[in-house]
Amino acid sequence: MTPRLSALAPTALLTALVLAAAPALAQNVAFEETNDALFAPLVLPTPNQYRAADGRPGPAYWQNENDYRIEAALDTTTHTVTGTVRLTYTNNSPQALDYLWMHLEQNLFAPASRGALRTPPDSRWRGSFPEGGYQIGTVTAGGQPVTPVVTDTRMRIDLPAPLRDNGGTVEVVVPYSFVVPEYGADRMGRLETAAGTVYEFAQWYPRVAVYDDVHGWNPLPYLGQGEFYLGYGDFEYAVTVPSSMTVVGTGELLNEGEVYTDVQRERLARVRQSPDRVYIVEPDEVGRARPAGGMTTWRYRAENVRDVAWAASDAFILDGANAAVELEDGTTNDVLILSAYPAEGVGTPDNPGWEEATRFGRASILANSRWYPYPYPVAISVAGVVGGMEYPMLHFSGVDARFMSLFGVIDHELGHNWFPMIVGSDERRYAWMDEGFNSYLNTFANREFYDANPDPTIAGYGQADSARVIRLTEGPAAADFARQPYAVDQPIMTYPDRIRRPALGWLAYRKPAKGLLLLRNTVVGPERFDEAFEEYIQRWAYKHPQPADFFRTIEDVTGEDLSWFWRGWFYETGLFDQALVALDVVDGRAVATVENRGAQVLPTTVEFRFADGTTEVVTVPAEAYFGTDTTAARVELDGRTVVSARIDPTGDLPDDDPTDNVRTL
């Protein structure tokens, strides 16, 4: 029923008149379908004193600090770790805190955990077993016993008194133990080898959740697929293992003289001076490199990091080299590159394996330091049961990986030292902010490495094919994945635990990396985008950025309004499809008419070809699609005869249907 217009207030009257007229207007005017919705302003969280409008940390930005002292011992008979974590927590927020939340990630491996109950037995994130999970002793806060509230993989500790804001501190002590899973969700575990067990320790101590200015406490449960969001602090940790074992871990080894033999210390000194591999434990020394019987404690310190991890084994071959990273002040950081692996990781001359891991790791650290100089004292690669997982200064990767795949996984996992170790994003919510950014970095390191190191296992695969490596790293076109039913309706911004399992590689890794490459090479240009990307790292090093902080920083430095790109590529799932619908000659010009048929928009590049064999390329910016789905590229003929035109001549764009990209006259 139409309301009586005379009964309406003036504003309502105007609205009613417009609505009443709309059907008549629609009958008489054929409005063209446009991209207006895509180009509308993107609404981001309102800037405030903590996060500025230009993407920087605001003038009142804060984050809390968590410093740890950890002592742990490994019982290899029962595969049990027993330890005590002492957390000194500093509340720099403007709010007093009544309680702390801590993560108990080992509880994922308890048979009745949320993650175990939702994870299929063939999943990469499996690992529950009857003895799985933490055993927690008497917890104290501020020296007083407290009764924690344990909920799955989280523990709330109610404080005896509120922790004051702006610098208040409290010490929390948690005794704990757990049985090491054989396969711990592809992030930690143990591998049986001929010379002994390789233990990889991660999520091996109760650790405090992040309290931030966006969500307050961040106690999202650990379900397996989603990774981690952690605060920064200083760590001192000591791990006691059978004396026959060699240990590697995050940070600086403090008691080298107590844990290495005189011969090993002399070799280690040579490692620190050599760009080439030097053995610390040689292959024929495995099993007798260290004294048998008793226990030995290895002590480490790591400053301003978000986590620590370590590995131990009787079976380790250990080698290393030096990587001299140039710092911004003109000095160098002499990074100790180490690789620890059992004999099962060694390859052959035609298919090299972990004996080349130190060379690969060194190449990765030096290549990735172009973005931000590597700041840590060590970079360690460990071969074991884990296929590929990163921690500060150390990663675990598969013992069976060989040449090209081994370099790829080492470069990817060491690349995570930039994202999320230096730039501390929230992996539990935004996997693309570490996996996608890191995959973007990998494209450059891959190109540099494979141009210099052709793969001997693939005939004809060498420098001439480096472009193919980049395409493989970027992944297939968006359309190839979006046609799959598991990916079509999930945007990049989907929380990782909610991404369908087969789509994780596309949505977290390849699509965001491809998006950054498109921004760099097609939309903004390499020079301006590189400047903006490096500025993002500088602004948010050792801090906690959100997606809006990244978007705003890129726009601030490049001077571009990229709302249309963020919306189309990150928030929505539409395909990109442009078609060359006509090629004409008009008033001495060749005119190529292009139609944007998909829900995504990108600049249009048209290559005109002439009868004399020459070509000319014209690029039309994305702004050409404001209010329309068609645009035209034009070139002056100047006496030439145009014979054909094609869009996307390099084939870099994720065009859904490239068969309509060419026209001839």
XYZ file of C-alpha atoms in Angstrom:
665
model
C 0.000 0.000 0.000
C 1.343 3.449 -0.951
C 1.200 5.971 1.947
C -0.789 9.192 1.599
C 1.923 11.729 0.678
C 0.196 14.627 2.444
C 0.557 12.815 5.763
C 4.349 12.595 5.588
C 6.986 14.927 7.039
C 9.013 16.947 4.472
C 12.035 14.599 4.431
C 9.840 11.524 4.231
C 7.785 13.217 1.535
C 10.860 13.747 -0.636
C 11.939 10.149 -0.128
C 8.490 8.862 -1.008
C 8.393 10.959 -4.179
C 11.746 9.582 -5.298
C 10.683 6.016 -4.577
C 7.386 6.531 -6.331
C 9.141 7.910 -9.398
C 11.791 5.161 -9.504
C 9.727 2.579 -11.433
C 8.865 5.139 -14.073
C 12.495 6.167 -14.423
C 13.547 2.553 -14.745
C 11.102 2.073 -17.588
C 12.568 4.957 -19.584
C 16.330 4.781 -18.864
C 18.575 1.743 -19.472
C 21.320 2.123 -16.876
C 24.601 0.444 -17.788
C 25.904 -2.189 -15.376
C 29.003 -0.695 -13.765
C 31.731 -1.293 -11.209
C 30.472 1.434 -8.867
C 30.184 -0.910 -5.878
C 33.759 -2.113 -6.330
C 35.093 1.444 -6.483
C 33.125 2.675 -3.463
C 35.193 3.775 -0.437
C 36.320 0.855 1.709
C 35.220 1.343 5.296
C 38.109 0.528 7.652
C 38.208 0.750 11.452
C 38.156 4.344 12.671
C 41.697 5.650 13.316
C 42.530 6.489 16.912
C 45.423 7.337 19.203
C 46.711 3.758 18.940
C 46.463 3.251 15.157
C 46.805 6.313 12.939
C 44.943 7.160 9.748
C 48.098 6.855 7.635
C 48.810 3.283 8.791
C 51.435 4.049 11.420
C 51.277 3.052 15.072
C 49.513 5.956 16.786
C 51.174 8.286 19.293
C 49.714 6.298 22.206
C 50.324 2.836 20.722
C 51.171 0.271 23.392
C 51.739 -3.435 23.719
C 52.332 -5.599 26.733
C 55.605 -7.414 27.360
C 56.131 -11.022 28.325
C 59.557 -12.136 29.568
C 60.194 -15.805 30.250
C 62.591 -17.955 32.201
C 62.066 -21.612 31.386
C 63.748 -24.753 32.678
C 62.858 -28.069 31.102
C 64.229 -31.613 30.945
C 63.637 -34.410 28.448
C 63.140 -38.024 29.522
C 63.837 -40.010 26.359
C 62.558 -43.251 27.914
C 59.004 -41.909 28.218
C 59.344 -39.056 25.688
C 58.284 -36.668 28.445
C 59.211 -33.012 28.954
C 59.026 -31.726 32.520
C 59.547 -28.035 33.163
C 58.727 -24.798 34.893
C 57.930 -21.532 33.151
C 58.343 -18.233 34.982
C 56.536 -15.432 33.189
C 57.144 -11.800 34.097
C 54.205 -9.997 32.535
C 54.218 -6.207 32.108
C 50.893 -4.484 31.557
C 51.549 -1.396 29.431
C 47.872 -1.029 28.524
C 45.666 1.782 29.874
C 43.468 -0.797 31.659
C 44.070 -2.700 34.879
C 43.857 -6.475 34.376
C 42.065 -8.851 36.728
C 43.330 -12.011 35.045
C 45.697 -13.355 32.394
C 44.976 -15.828 29.626
C 47.605 -18.403 28.708
C 47.785 -20.845 25.811
C 48.131 -24.573 26.517
C 48.697 -25.742 22.949
C 49.797 -29.251 23.927
C 46.177 -29.824 24.938
C 45.353 -30.025 21.230
C 46.767 -33.552 21.394
C 44.416 -34.685 24.145
C 41.875 -37.138 22.684
C 38.857 -35.007 23.621
C 40.222 -31.593 22.596
C 38.152 -29.394 20.298
C 40.802 -29.691 17.626
C 41.032 -33.459 17.908
C 37.265 -33.846 17.678
C 37.025 -31.709 14.524
C 40.154 -33.008 12.750
C 39.920 -35.989 10.372
C 42.514 -38.723 10.936
C 44.197 -37.985 7.602
C 44.561 -34.272 8.313
C 47.899 -32.506 8.415
C 46.788 -31.142 11.802
C 46.204 -34.522 13.452
C 48.196 -35.777 16.421
C 45.966 -36.621 19.393
C 46.892 -39.689 21.435
C 45.815 -41.149 24.795
C 48.583 -39.490 26.843
C 48.406 -36.182 24.969
C 48.102 -32.821 26.708
C 49.590 -30.887 29.608
C 49.797 -31.913 33.221
C 49.813 -28.652 35.200
C 51.237 -28.341 38.716
C 50.552 -25.686 41.353
C 50.319 -22.308 39.647
C 51.334 -19.139 41.477
C 50.722 -15.492 40.609
C 52.559 -12.791 42.507
C 53.902 -15.521 44.798
C 50.438 -16.763 45.786
C 48.885 -20.093 44.739
C 45.941 -19.693 42.371
C 43.454 -22.092 40.858
C 43.530 -21.704 37.075
C 40.502 -22.218 34.882
C 41.479 -24.549 32.025
C 39.286 -24.568 28.917
C 40.627 -26.810 26.174
C 43.841 -25.131 24.962
C 43.449 -22.026 27.159
C 44.046 -21.294 30.825
C 42.719 -18.260 32.692
C 44.696 -17.187 35.739
C 42.732 -14.962 38.123
C 45.190 -12.619 39.813
C 45.211 -12.101 43.597
C 45.038 -8.346 42.950
C 44.397 -6.346 39.763
C 47.507 -5.735 37.692
C 47.788 -1.964 37.413
C 47.889 -0.254 34.067
C 50.815 1.570 32.412
C 53.647 -0.603 33.657
C 52.394 -2.940 36.356
C 54.153 -6.334 36.517
C 53.357 -9.753 37.907
C 55.264 -13.044 37.940
C 53.337 -16.180 37.085
C 54.936 -19.582 37.682
C 53.564 -22.704 36.003
C 55.071 -26.179 36.539
C 54.116 -28.523 33.711
C 54.839 -31.745 31.888
C 53.692 -33.418 28.674
C 54.420 -36.430 26.518
C 55.881 -35.450 23.153
C 53.519 -36.552 20.374
C 55.019 -38.653 17.627
C 53.366 -36.364 15.089
C 52.223 -33.041 16.518
C 50.002 -31.394 13.893
C 53.009 -30.956 11.565
C 54.504 -28.416 13.956
C 56.492 -30.552 16.375
C 57.080 -34.194 17.219
C 59.668 -36.949 16.955
C 61.234 -38.993 14.163
C 62.901 -42.365 14.646
C 66.115 -42.723 12.632
C 68.867 -45.333 12.483
C 71.056 -43.305 14.836
C 68.390 -42.169 17.288
C 65.266 -40.062 17.741
C 65.033 -36.545 16.338
C 62.948 -34.433 18.732
C 61.437 -31.132 17.551
C 60.011 -29.005 20.361
C 57.441 -26.275 19.708
C 54.475 -25.043 21.730
C 56.452 -26.674 24.525
C 55.619 -24.351 27.426
C 52.468 -22.553 28.625
C 52.612 -19.068 27.108
C 50.614 -15.922 27.652
C 48.042 -14.715 25.129
C 48.194 -11.259 23.571
C 46.210 -8.438 25.134
C 45.887 -5.639 22.578
C 43.988 -2.457 21.716
C 41.776 -4.190 19.126
C 40.305 -7.281 20.816
C 41.514 -7.040 24.407
C 42.553 -10.593 25.271
C 43.125 -12.916 22.314
C 42.472 -16.420 23.694
C 41.139 -18.033 20.515
C 41.546 -21.804 20.872
C 44.261 -23.728 19.069
C 42.406 -26.025 16.673
C 45.309 -27.038 14.446
C 45.031 -25.170 11.161
C 45.227 -21.652 12.603
C 48.676 -20.620 13.765
C 49.705 -18.200 16.486
C 49.450 -14.647 17.800
C 52.151 -13.930 20.375
C 53.643 -10.988 22.242
C 57.277 -9.952 22.435
C 59.752 -10.325 25.260
C 63.126 -11.659 26.363
C 63.635 -15.376 26.936
C 66.185 -17.277 28.972
C 65.704 -20.995 28.775
C 67.620 -24.099 29.778
C 66.962 -27.571 28.387
C 68.471 -30.671 29.966
C 68.875 -33.720 27.745
C 70.978 -36.885 27.664
C 74.621 -35.905 27.192
C 74.883 -37.839 23.937
C 72.451 -35.433 22.256
C 73.213 -32.363 20.180
C 70.808 -29.431 20.686
C 69.977 -26.424 18.521
C 67.570 -23.692 19.577
C 66.298 -20.153 19.174
C 68.731 -17.535 20.393
C 72.346 -17.293 21.496
C 73.903 -20.355 23.115
C 75.266 -19.144 26.467
C 77.364 -22.110 27.609
C 79.172 -23.248 24.493
C 82.170 -24.373 26.552
C 80.032 -26.749 28.607
C 78.184 -28.490 25.799
C 80.662 -28.743 22.899
C 83.918 -30.655 22.858
C 87.170 -28.781 22.223
C 87.217 -30.039 18.639
C 83.634 -28.913 18.057
C 84.367 -25.472 19.498
C 87.335 -25.086 17.160
C 85.133 -26.034 14.221
C 82.426 -23.641 15.384
C 84.993 -20.841 15.399
C 85.766 -21.650 11.757
C 82.072 -21.705 10.930
C 81.752 -18.123 12.143
C 84.377 -17.021 9.607
C 83.421 -19.133 6.603
C 80.864 -18.442 3.852
C 81.085 -22.144 2.963
C 79.868 -25.146 4.937
C 82.017 -26.358 7.833
C 81.051 -29.472 9.803
C 80.699 -29.198 13.570
C 79.522 -32.804 13.900
C 80.698 -34.740 10.849
C 78.617 -37.533 9.266
C 80.982 -40.279 10.431
C 80.917 -38.928 14.000
C 77.197 -39.424 14.536
C 76.638 -41.600 17.581
C 80.042 -40.877 19.083
C 80.430 -37.112 18.752
C 79.450 -36.470 22.354
C 80.051 -38.320 25.613
C 77.503 -40.969 26.556
C 75.926 -41.186 30.010
C 74.538 -38.466 32.241
C 72.638 -35.312 31.376
C 73.762 -31.967 29.919
C 72.016 -28.599 30.163
C 72.036 -26.254 27.159
C 71.341 -22.596 27.981
C 69.992 -19.998 25.550
C 68.978 -16.354 25.524
C 66.809 -14.609 22.927
C 65.851 -10.931 23.101
C 62.711 -9.232 21.805
C 61.202 -12.351 20.251
C 57.717 -13.824 20.336
C 58.624 -17.475 20.887
C 61.436 -20.011 21.214
C 61.786 -23.549 19.858
C 64.512 -26.198 19.905
C 65.510 -29.634 18.682
C 67.663 -32.424 20.095
C 69.003 -35.736 18.806
C 71.807 -38.286 18.973
C 71.458 -38.534 15.199
C 72.304 -34.968 14.220
C 74.930 -34.132 11.678
C 75.608 -30.447 12.364
C 77.189 -27.984 9.974
C 77.199 -24.234 9.483
C 78.507 -21.137 7.769
C 78.578 -17.375 8.215
C 76.258 -14.888 6.493
C 77.412 -11.278 6.787
C 74.206 -9.220 6.653
C 74.728 -5.538 5.929
C 72.943 -3.321 8.439
C 71.545 0.137 7.825
C 74.345 1.806 9.816
C 77.023 0.296 7.563
C 78.065 -2.473 9.960
C 77.360 -6.165 9.501
C 75.474 -8.770 11.471
C 77.456 -12.004 11.249
C 74.650 -14.536 11.292
C 75.484 -18.103 12.282
C 73.736 -20.339 9.739
C 73.285 -23.876 11.123
C 71.756 -27.081 9.780
C 70.983 -30.136 11.925
C 69.880 -33.336 10.191
C 70.165 -37.129 10.410
C 71.878 -39.275 7.774
C 68.448 -39.966 6.269
C 68.423 -36.357 5.085
C 71.555 -36.642 2.956
C 70.993 -36.770 -0.795
C 73.095 -37.691 -3.811
C 75.237 -35.621 -6.213
C 72.375 -35.655 -8.726
C 69.717 -34.921 -6.123
C 71.319 -33.084 -3.190
C 69.613 -32.970 0.174
C 70.253 -31.621 3.638
C 74.019 -31.548 3.156
C 73.226 -28.405 1.120
C 70.815 -26.923 3.687
C 73.358 -24.464 5.088
C 74.093 -23.095 1.617
C 70.375 -22.790 0.973
C 69.754 -21.128 4.336
C 72.561 -18.660 3.806
C 71.213 -17.719 0.367
C 67.736 -17.192 1.846
C 68.872 -14.966 4.709
C 70.987 -12.779 2.423
C 68.269 -12.504 -0.249
C 65.476 -11.630 2.176
C 67.592 -9.068 4.012
C 66.933 -6.718 1.097
C 63.599 -5.914 2.769
C 64.852 -5.490 6.337
C 68.300 -6.625 7.525
C 68.120 -9.925 9.384
C 68.523 -8.904 13.048
C 69.094 -12.202 14.859
C 72.350 -14.014 15.728
C 71.440 -17.412 14.229
C 69.286 -19.015 11.520
C 68.800 -22.756 11.931
C 67.329 -25.473 9.700
C 66.305 -28.781 11.296
C 65.323 -31.959 9.408
C 62.722 -34.183 10.998
C 59.111 -35.314 10.963
C 57.667 -31.815 10.451
C 57.064 -30.901 6.812
C 57.621 -27.179 7.304
C 57.055 -24.929 10.305
C 58.683 -21.696 11.439
C 59.813 -20.272 14.741
C 62.121 -17.340 15.529
C 65.597 -18.095 14.150
C 64.736 -21.765 13.583
C 62.502 -23.935 11.434
C 61.575 -27.596 11.150
C 61.277 -29.109 7.661
C 60.890 -32.558 6.155
C 63.847 -34.924 6.204
C 62.942 -36.218 2.734
C 63.045 -32.838 0.988
C 65.582 -32.558 -1.817
C 67.147 -29.891 -4.016
C 64.460 -27.588 -5.440
C 61.817 -28.476 -2.877
C 64.392 -28.268 -0.073
C 65.497 -24.791 -1.058
C 61.863 -23.806 -1.401
C 60.877 -24.959 2.072
C 64.013 -23.552 3.719
C 63.522 -20.196 2.042
C 59.845 -20.143 2.953
C 60.327 -21.091 6.594
C 63.331 -18.805 7.144
C 61.389 -16.081 5.366
C 58.900 -16.239 8.211
C 61.513 -14.486 10.339
C 60.232 -11.328 8.626
C 56.551 -12.291 8.808
C 55.399 -12.909 11.555
C 58.545 -12.909 13.723
C 59.680 -9.318 13.048
C 56.288 -7.981 11.947
C 54.105 -9.621 14.581
C 50.754 -10.122 12.871
C 47.822 -12.111 14.219
C 48.161 -15.483 12.474
C 45.183 -16.967 14.283
C 42.914 -14.528 12.398
C 44.837 -13.430 9.306
C 46.994 -16.177 7.854
C 47.561 -14.105 4.700
C 49.486 -11.472 6.667
C 52.305 -13.934 7.272
C 51.916 -16.776 4.768
C 50.920 -14.536 1.881
C 53.516 -11.860 2.577
C 56.201 -14.486 3.020
C 55.208 -16.231 -0.213
C 55.559 -12.838 -1.900
C 59.131 -12.551 -0.565
C 59.855 -16.065 -1.792
C 59.282 -15.078 -5.418
C 62.333 -12.806 -5.335
C 64.600 -15.208 -3.439
C 63.530 -18.056 -5.739
C 64.407 -16.073 -8.836
C 67.822 -15.136 -7.470
C 68.615 -18.680 -6.361
C 67.385 -20.632 -9.370
C 68.988 -18.307 -11.878
C 72.325 -19.193 -10.269
C 71.539 -22.841 -9.425
C 69.766 -24.832 -12.145
C 68.136 -28.007 -10.874
C 70.145 -31.051 -12.028
C 67.136 -33.341 -11.602
C 65.010 -31.595 -14.262
C 66.300 -31.686 -17.831
C 66.601 -28.234 -19.338
C 65.616 -26.504 -16.119
C 68.033 -23.639 -15.707
C 68.434 -19.912 -15.988
C 66.286 -19.621 -19.110
C 63.329 -21.003 -17.168
C 63.504 -18.682 -14.181
C 60.210 -17.062 -15.180
C 58.567 -20.474 -14.800
C 59.817 -20.660 -11.217
C 58.145 -17.364 -10.431
C 54.849 -18.520 -11.905
C 55.028 -21.752 -9.919
C 55.700 -19.790 -6.755
C 52.791 -17.466 -7.390
C 50.445 -20.352 -8.052
C 47.815 -20.833 -10.757
C 45.473 -18.108 -11.895
C 42.682 -17.130 -9.558
C 40.136 -18.658 -11.870
C 41.735 -22.098 -11.728
C 41.150 -22.172 -7.987
C 37.929 -20.230 -7.826
C 36.220 -22.763 -10.084
C 36.743 -25.348 -7.355
C 33.744 -25.643 -5.032
C 35.903 -25.436 -1.896
C 37.336 -21.993 -2.760
C 34.713 -20.112 -4.696
C 32.929 -18.438 -1.797
C 35.699 -17.827 0.736
C 37.625 -14.552 0.736
C 41.256 -14.125 1.802
C 40.020 -12.460 5.012
C 38.489 -15.746 6.235
C 39.940 -16.858 9.569
C 42.322 -19.765 8.879
C 40.510 -22.297 11.067
C 37.416 -21.620 8.951
C 39.104 -22.028 5.580
C 38.218 -25.313 3.923
C 41.253 -27.563 4.131
C 42.032 -27.875 0.396
C 41.733 -24.093 -0.059
C 44.301 -23.064 2.568
C 47.223 -23.008 0.154
C 45.363 -20.731 -2.222
C 43.694 -18.340 0.230
C 46.544 -17.985 2.745
C 49.595 -18.306 0.488
C 49.230 -17.943 -3.254
C 46.315 -15.578 -3.786
C 47.630 -12.873 -1.401
C 51.148 -13.259 -2.818
C 49.777 -12.936 -6.337
C 47.827 -9.872 -5.228
C 50.966 -8.163 -3.950
C 52.754 -8.965 -7.206
C 49.854 -7.478 -9.174
C 49.965 -4.341 -7.038
C 53.701 -4.063 -7.537
C 54.006 -4.853 -11.206
C 50.641 -3.873 -12.689
C 48.891 -1.315 -10.487
C 51.439 0.817 -8.608
C 54.832 0.095 -10.136
C 57.857 -1.634 -8.561
C 59.666 1.416 -7.204
C 56.741 2.920 -5.323
C 55.384 -0.402 -4.109
C 58.781 -1.580 -2.831
C 59.143 1.674 -0.920
C 55.701 1.250 0.629
C 56.228 -2.416 1.501
C 59.554 -1.695 3.191
C 57.959 1.199 5.065
C 55.289 -1.164 6.364
C 57.991 -3.448 7.773
C 59.811 -0.504 9.364
C 56.654 0.896 10.939
C 55.442 -2.389 12.377
C 58.665 -4.209 13.254
C 58.194 -5.907 16.654
C 54.617 -4.627 16.826
C 51.141 -5.973 16.046
C 49.610 -4.665 12.793
C 46.054 -5.257 11.688
C 44.924 -5.506 8.041
C 43.857 -1.843 7.994
C 47.344 -0.789 9.082
C 48.801 -2.530 6.039
C 46.202 -1.155 3.621
C 46.640 2.392 4.951
C 50.433 2.258 4.884
C 50.510 1.148 1.241
C 48.077 3.908 0.270
C 49.932 6.497 2.354
C 53.323 5.850 0.773
C 52.162 5.241 -2.804
C 49.573 8.020 -2.823
C 46.961 5.688 -4.308
C 43.376 4.994 -3.295
C 43.330 1.205 -3.547
C 39.932 0.553 -1.958
C 38.797 -1.191 -5.144
C 41.741 -3.581 -5.029
C 41.521 -4.438 -1.319
C 37.782 -5.034 -1.690
C 37.969 -7.118 -4.843
C 41.036 -9.187 -3.998
C 40.905 -9.565 -0.209
C 37.288 -9.149 0.865
C 35.386 -10.614 -2.097
C 35.673 -13.683 -4.292
C 34.771 -12.518 -7.793
C 36.772 -13.514 -10.849
C 38.828 -11.291 -13.114
C 37.895 -11.498 -16.792
C 38.585 -8.939 -19.491
C 37.761 -9.400 -23.164
C 38.966 -7.554 -26.250
C 35.599 -7.065 -27.943
C 36.548 -4.887 -30.913
C 39.524 -3.599 -32.912
C 38.868 -0.648 -35.222
C 40.640 2.137 -37.076
C 39.093 5.557 -36.324
C 40.494 8.916 -37.450
C 44.025 7.619 -37.948
C 44.100 5.652 -34.722
C 43.884 1.997 -33.832
C 41.206 1.587 -31.179
C 40.926 -1.562 -29.043
C 37.686 -1.803 -27.061
C 37.941 -3.832 -23.851
C 35.110 -5.088 -21.693
C 35.591 -5.928 -18.012
C 33.330 -8.945 -17.554
C 34.328 -10.133 -14.086
C 33.817 -8.751 -10.598
C 37.504 -7.855 -10.271
C 39.135 -4.868 -11.944
C 42.780 -4.347 -12.929
C 44.535 -1.987 -15.325
C 44.269 -3.073 -18.952
C 47.391 -3.559 -21.066
C 46.927 -3.800 -24.834
C 49.656 -4.752 -27.290
C 49.052 -3.538 -30.849
C 50.861 -5.363 -33.656
C 51.527 -3.749 -37.040
C 52.134 -5.078 -40.537
C 55.825 -4.185 -40.385
C 56.293 -6.534 -37.393
C 56.563 -3.801 -34.768
C 54.428 -3.567 -31.660
C 53.274 -0.838 -29.302
C 51.908 -1.340 -25.790
C 49.309 0.896 -24.139
C 48.189 0.567 -20.524
C 44.820 1.936 -19.425
C 44.550 2.482 -15.637
C 41.884 0.897 -13.485
C 40.251 4.308 -13.134
C 39.050 3.908 -16.722
C 36.374 1.581 -15.329
C 34.809 4.198 -13.057
C 31.110 4.029 -13.901
C 31.515 1.714 -16.880
C 32.482 -1.816 -17.811
C 34.139 -0.872 -21.081
C 37.143 1.209 -22.044
C 39.332 1.726 -25.073
C 43.076 1.806 -25.729
C 44.250 3.952 -28.642
C 47.475 4.444 -30.592
C 48.316 6.807 -33.440
C 48.954 4.833 -36.613
C 51.391 7.355 -38.151
C 51.297 5.496 -41.466
C 51.407 2.033 -39.958
C 48.846 -0.685 -40.626
C 47.484 -2.404 -37.522
C 46.901 -6.141 -37.969
C 46.006 -7.330 -34.462
C 45.776 -6.489 -30.796
C 45.809 -8.506 -27.608
C 45.279 -7.738 -23.957
C 47.584 -8.978 -21.168
C 50.480 -9.752 -23.545
C 52.701 -11.089 -20.732
C 50.051 -13.486 -19.421
C 50.579 -12.286 -15.847
C 46.942 -11.461 -15.080
C 44.560 -14.090 -13.659
C 42.163 -13.848 -16.587
C 39.278 -16.290 -16.294
C 38.920 -16.716 -20.063
C 42.021 -15.748 -22.058
C 40.528 -17.084 -25.314
C 38.818 -13.716 -25.926
C 41.952 -11.604 -25.465
C 42.969 -11.259 -29.144
C 41.433 -9.476 -32.152
C 42.703 -9.253 -35.730
C 41.845 -7.034 -38.693
